[in-house]
């Protein structure tokens, strides 16, 4: 099981985050703070997650995905 912290830069306008939030909820992520979510999964590796988030979000939005632990 892999544990990730997903954080992203906040920009003006919440509409642009709706797709991201739906995606995170579908993955089973938990919201910790306004722009920080945690995710435990054995389905994706870090690079796959980056690819998914790049696809979901527009190029203007920067998303940082950090692996924090691996069990």
mmCIF file of the C-alpha atoms, coordinates in Angstrom:
data_MODEL
# 
_entry.id   MODEL 
# 
loop_
_atom_site.group_PDB 
_atom_site.id 
_atom_site.type_symbol 
_atom_site.label_atom_id 
_atom_site.label_alt_id 
_atom_site.label_comp_id 
_atom_site.label_asym_id 
_atom_site.label_entity_id 
_atom_site.label_seq_id 
_atom_site.pdbx_PDB_ins_code 
_atom_site.Cartn_x 
_atom_site.Cartn_y 
_atom_site.Cartn_z 
_atom_site.occupancy 
_atom_site.B_iso_or_equiv 
_atom_site.pdbx_formal_charge 
_atom_site.auth_seq_id 
_atom_site.auth_comp_id 
_atom_site.auth_asym_id 
_atom_site.auth_atom_id 
_atom_site.pdbx_PDB_model_num 
ATOM 1  C CA . UNK A 1 1  ? 0.000   0.000  0.000   1.00 0.00 ? 1  UNK A CA 1 
ATOM 2  C CA . UNK A 1 2  ? 1.320   3.415  -0.968  1.00 0.00 ? 2  UNK A CA 1 
ATOM 3  C CA . UNK A 1 3  ? 0.512   6.581  0.948   1.00 0.00 ? 3  UNK A CA 1 
ATOM 4  C CA . UNK A 1 4  ? 0.637   9.931  -0.828  1.00 0.00 ? 4  UNK A CA 1 
ATOM 5  C CA . UNK A 1 5  ? 0.155   13.547 0.083   1.00 0.00 ? 5  UNK A CA 1 
ATOM 6  C CA . UNK A 1 6  ? -1.352  15.483 -2.792  1.00 0.00 ? 6  UNK A CA 1 
ATOM 7  C CA . UNK A 1 7  ? -0.989  19.244 -2.623  1.00 0.00 ? 7  UNK A CA 1 
ATOM 8  C CA . UNK A 1 8  ? -1.666  21.854 -5.245  1.00 0.00 ? 8  UNK A CA 1 
ATOM 9  C CA . UNK A 1 9  ? -1.352  25.591 -5.648  1.00 0.00 ? 9  UNK A CA 1 
ATOM 10 C CA . UNK A 1 10 ? -4.504  27.573 -4.928  1.00 0.00 ? 10 UNK A CA 1 
ATOM 11 C CA . UNK A 1 11 ? -5.681  29.825 -7.736  1.00 0.00 ? 11 UNK A CA 1 
ATOM 12 C CA . UNK A 1 12 ? -8.637  32.164 -7.939  1.00 0.00 ? 12 UNK A CA 1 
ATOM 13 C CA . UNK A 1 13 ? -11.924 30.527 -8.839  1.00 0.00 ? 13 UNK A CA 1 
ATOM 14 C CA . UNK A 1 14 ? -12.998 27.237 -7.320  1.00 0.00 ? 14 UNK A CA 1 
ATOM 15 C CA . UNK A 1 15 ? -14.672 25.946 -10.482 1.00 0.00 ? 15 UNK A CA 1 
ATOM 16 C CA . UNK A 1 16 ? -11.365 24.796 -11.895 1.00 0.00 ? 16 UNK A CA 1 
ATOM 17 C CA . UNK A 1 17 ? -10.928 22.445 -8.926  1.00 0.00 ? 17 UNK A CA 1 
ATOM 18 C CA . UNK A 1 18 ? -14.231 20.599 -9.261  1.00 0.00 ? 18 UNK A CA 1 
ATOM 19 C CA . UNK A 1 19 ? -12.802 18.030 -11.664 1.00 0.00 ? 19 UNK A CA 1 
ATOM 20 C CA . UNK A 1 20 ? -9.796  17.519 -9.400  1.00 0.00 ? 20 UNK A CA 1 
ATOM 21 C CA . UNK A 1 21 ? -11.978 17.090 -6.309  1.00 0.00 ? 21 UNK A CA 1 
ATOM 22 C CA . UNK A 1 22 ? -14.228 14.578 -8.084  1.00 0.00 ? 22 UNK A CA 1 
ATOM 23 C CA . UNK A 1 23 ? -11.167 12.670 -9.227  1.00 0.00 ? 23 UNK A CA 1 
ATOM 24 C CA . UNK A 1 24 ? -9.663  12.612 -5.726  1.00 0.00 ? 24 UNK A CA 1 
ATOM 25 C CA . UNK A 1 25 ? -12.933 11.502 -4.151  1.00 0.00 ? 25 UNK A CA 1 
ATOM 26 C CA . UNK A 1 26 ? -13.278 8.741  -6.746  1.00 0.00 ? 26 UNK A CA 1 
ATOM 27 C CA . UNK A 1 27 ? -9.791  7.537  -5.807  1.00 0.00 ? 27 UNK A CA 1 
ATOM 28 C CA . UNK A 1 28 ? -10.779 7.503  -2.139  1.00 0.00 ? 28 UNK A CA 1 
ATOM 29 C CA . UNK A 1 29 ? -8.592  10.411 -1.058  1.00 0.00 ? 29 UNK A CA 1 
ATOM 30 C CA . UNK A 1 30 ? -9.260  12.255 2.193   1.00 0.00 ? 30 UNK A CA 1 
ATOM 31 C CA . UNK A 1 31 ? -9.171  16.048 2.409   1.00 0.00 ? 31 UNK A CA 1 
ATOM 32 C CA . UNK A 1 32 ? -6.819  17.213 5.158   1.00 0.00 ? 32 UNK A CA 1 
ATOM 33 C CA . UNK A 1 33 ? -6.667  20.941 4.479   1.00 0.00 ? 33 UNK A CA 1 
ATOM 34 C CA . UNK A 1 34 ? -7.881  23.344 1.841   1.00 0.00 ? 34 UNK A CA 1 
ATOM 35 C CA . UNK A 1 35 ? -5.305  22.276 -0.736  1.00 0.00 ? 35 UNK A CA 1 
ATOM 36 C CA . UNK A 1 36 ? -3.903  19.104 0.798   1.00 0.00 ? 36 UNK A CA 1 
ATOM 37 C CA . UNK A 1 37 ? -5.314  15.602 0.404   1.00 0.00 ? 37 UNK A CA 1 
ATOM 38 C CA . UNK A 1 38 ? -4.037  12.202 1.474   1.00 0.00 ? 38 UNK A CA 1 
ATOM 39 C CA . UNK A 1 39 ? -4.427  9.068  -0.568  1.00 0.00 ? 39 UNK A CA 1 
ATOM 40 C CA . UNK A 1 40 ? -3.663  5.446  0.200   1.00 0.00 ? 40 UNK A CA 1 
ATOM 41 C CA . UNK A 1 41 ? -3.667  3.161  -2.807  1.00 0.00 ? 41 UNK A CA 1 
ATOM 42 C CA . UNK A 1 42 ? -1.977  0.150  -4.300  1.00 0.00 ? 42 UNK A CA 1 
ATOM 43 C CA . UNK A 1 43 ? -3.278  0.980  -7.778  1.00 0.00 ? 43 UNK A CA 1 
ATOM 44 C CA . UNK A 1 44 ? -0.889  3.748  -8.810  1.00 0.00 ? 44 UNK A CA 1 
ATOM 45 C CA . UNK A 1 45 ? 2.769   4.545  -8.544  1.00 0.00 ? 45 UNK A CA 1 
ATOM 46 C CA . UNK A 1 46 ? 3.924   8.147  -8.212  1.00 0.00 ? 46 UNK A CA 1 
ATOM 47 C CA . UNK A 1 47 ? 4.560   8.633  -11.930 1.00 0.00 ? 47 UNK A CA 1 
ATOM 48 C CA . UNK A 1 48 ? 1.117   7.278  -12.808 1.00 0.00 ? 48 UNK A CA 1 
ATOM 49 C CA . UNK A 1 49 ? -0.434  9.717  -10.355 1.00 0.00 ? 49 UNK A CA 1 
ATOM 50 C CA . UNK A 1 50 ? 1.441   12.613 -11.932 1.00 0.00 ? 50 UNK A CA 1 
ATOM 51 C CA . UNK A 1 51 ? 0.179   11.571 -15.356 1.00 0.00 ? 51 UNK A CA 1 
ATOM 52 C CA . UNK A 1 52 ? -3.400  11.352 -14.071 1.00 0.00 ? 52 UNK A CA 1 
ATOM 53 C CA . UNK A 1 53 ? -3.282  14.783 -12.477 1.00 0.00 ? 53 UNK A CA 1 
ATOM 54 C CA . UNK A 1 54 ? -1.679  16.327 -15.549 1.00 0.00 ? 54 UNK A CA 1 
ATOM 55 C CA . UNK A 1 55 ? -4.576  14.935 -17.564 1.00 0.00 ? 55 UNK A CA 1 
ATOM 56 C CA . UNK A 1 56 ? -7.276  16.067 -15.138 1.00 0.00 ? 56 UNK A CA 1 
ATOM 57 C CA . UNK A 1 57 ? -6.037  19.615 -14.573 1.00 0.00 ? 57 UNK A CA 1 
ATOM 58 C CA . UNK A 1 58 ? -5.310  22.331 -17.099 1.00 0.00 ? 58 UNK A CA 1 
ATOM 59 C CA . UNK A 1 59 ? -1.724  23.200 -17.949 1.00 0.00 ? 59 UNK A CA 1 
ATOM 60 C CA . UNK A 1 60 ? -2.027  26.503 -16.077 1.00 0.00 ? 60 UNK A CA 1 
ATOM 61 C CA . UNK A 1 61 ? -2.489  24.730 -12.753 1.00 0.00 ? 61 UNK A CA 1 
ATOM 62 C CA . UNK A 1 62 ? 0.568   23.282 -11.094 1.00 0.00 ? 62 UNK A CA 1 
ATOM 63 C CA . UNK A 1 63 ? 0.118   20.153 -9.016  1.00 0.00 ? 63 UNK A CA 1 
ATOM 64 C CA . UNK A 1 64 ? 2.802   18.753 -6.794  1.00 0.00 ? 64 UNK A CA 1 
ATOM 65 C CA . UNK A 1 65 ? 2.513   15.112 -5.804  1.00 0.00 ? 65 UNK A CA 1 
ATOM 66 C CA . UNK A 1 66 ? 4.858   13.844 -3.113  1.00 0.00 ? 66 UNK A CA 1 
ATOM 67 C CA . UNK A 1 67 ? 5.247   10.259 -1.965  1.00 0.00 ? 67 UNK A CA 1 
ATOM 68 C CA . UNK A 1 68 ? 5.407   10.344 1.806   1.00 0.00 ? 68 UNK A CA 1 
ATOM 69 C CA . UNK A 1 69 ? 5.519   6.681  2.721   1.00 0.00 ? 69 UNK A CA 1 
ATOM 70 C CA . UNK A 1 70 ? 5.491   3.240  1.217   1.00 0.00 ? 70 UNK A CA 1 
ATOM 71 C CA . UNK A 1 71 ? 4.285   0.167  3.099   1.00 0.00 ? 71 UNK A CA 1 
# 
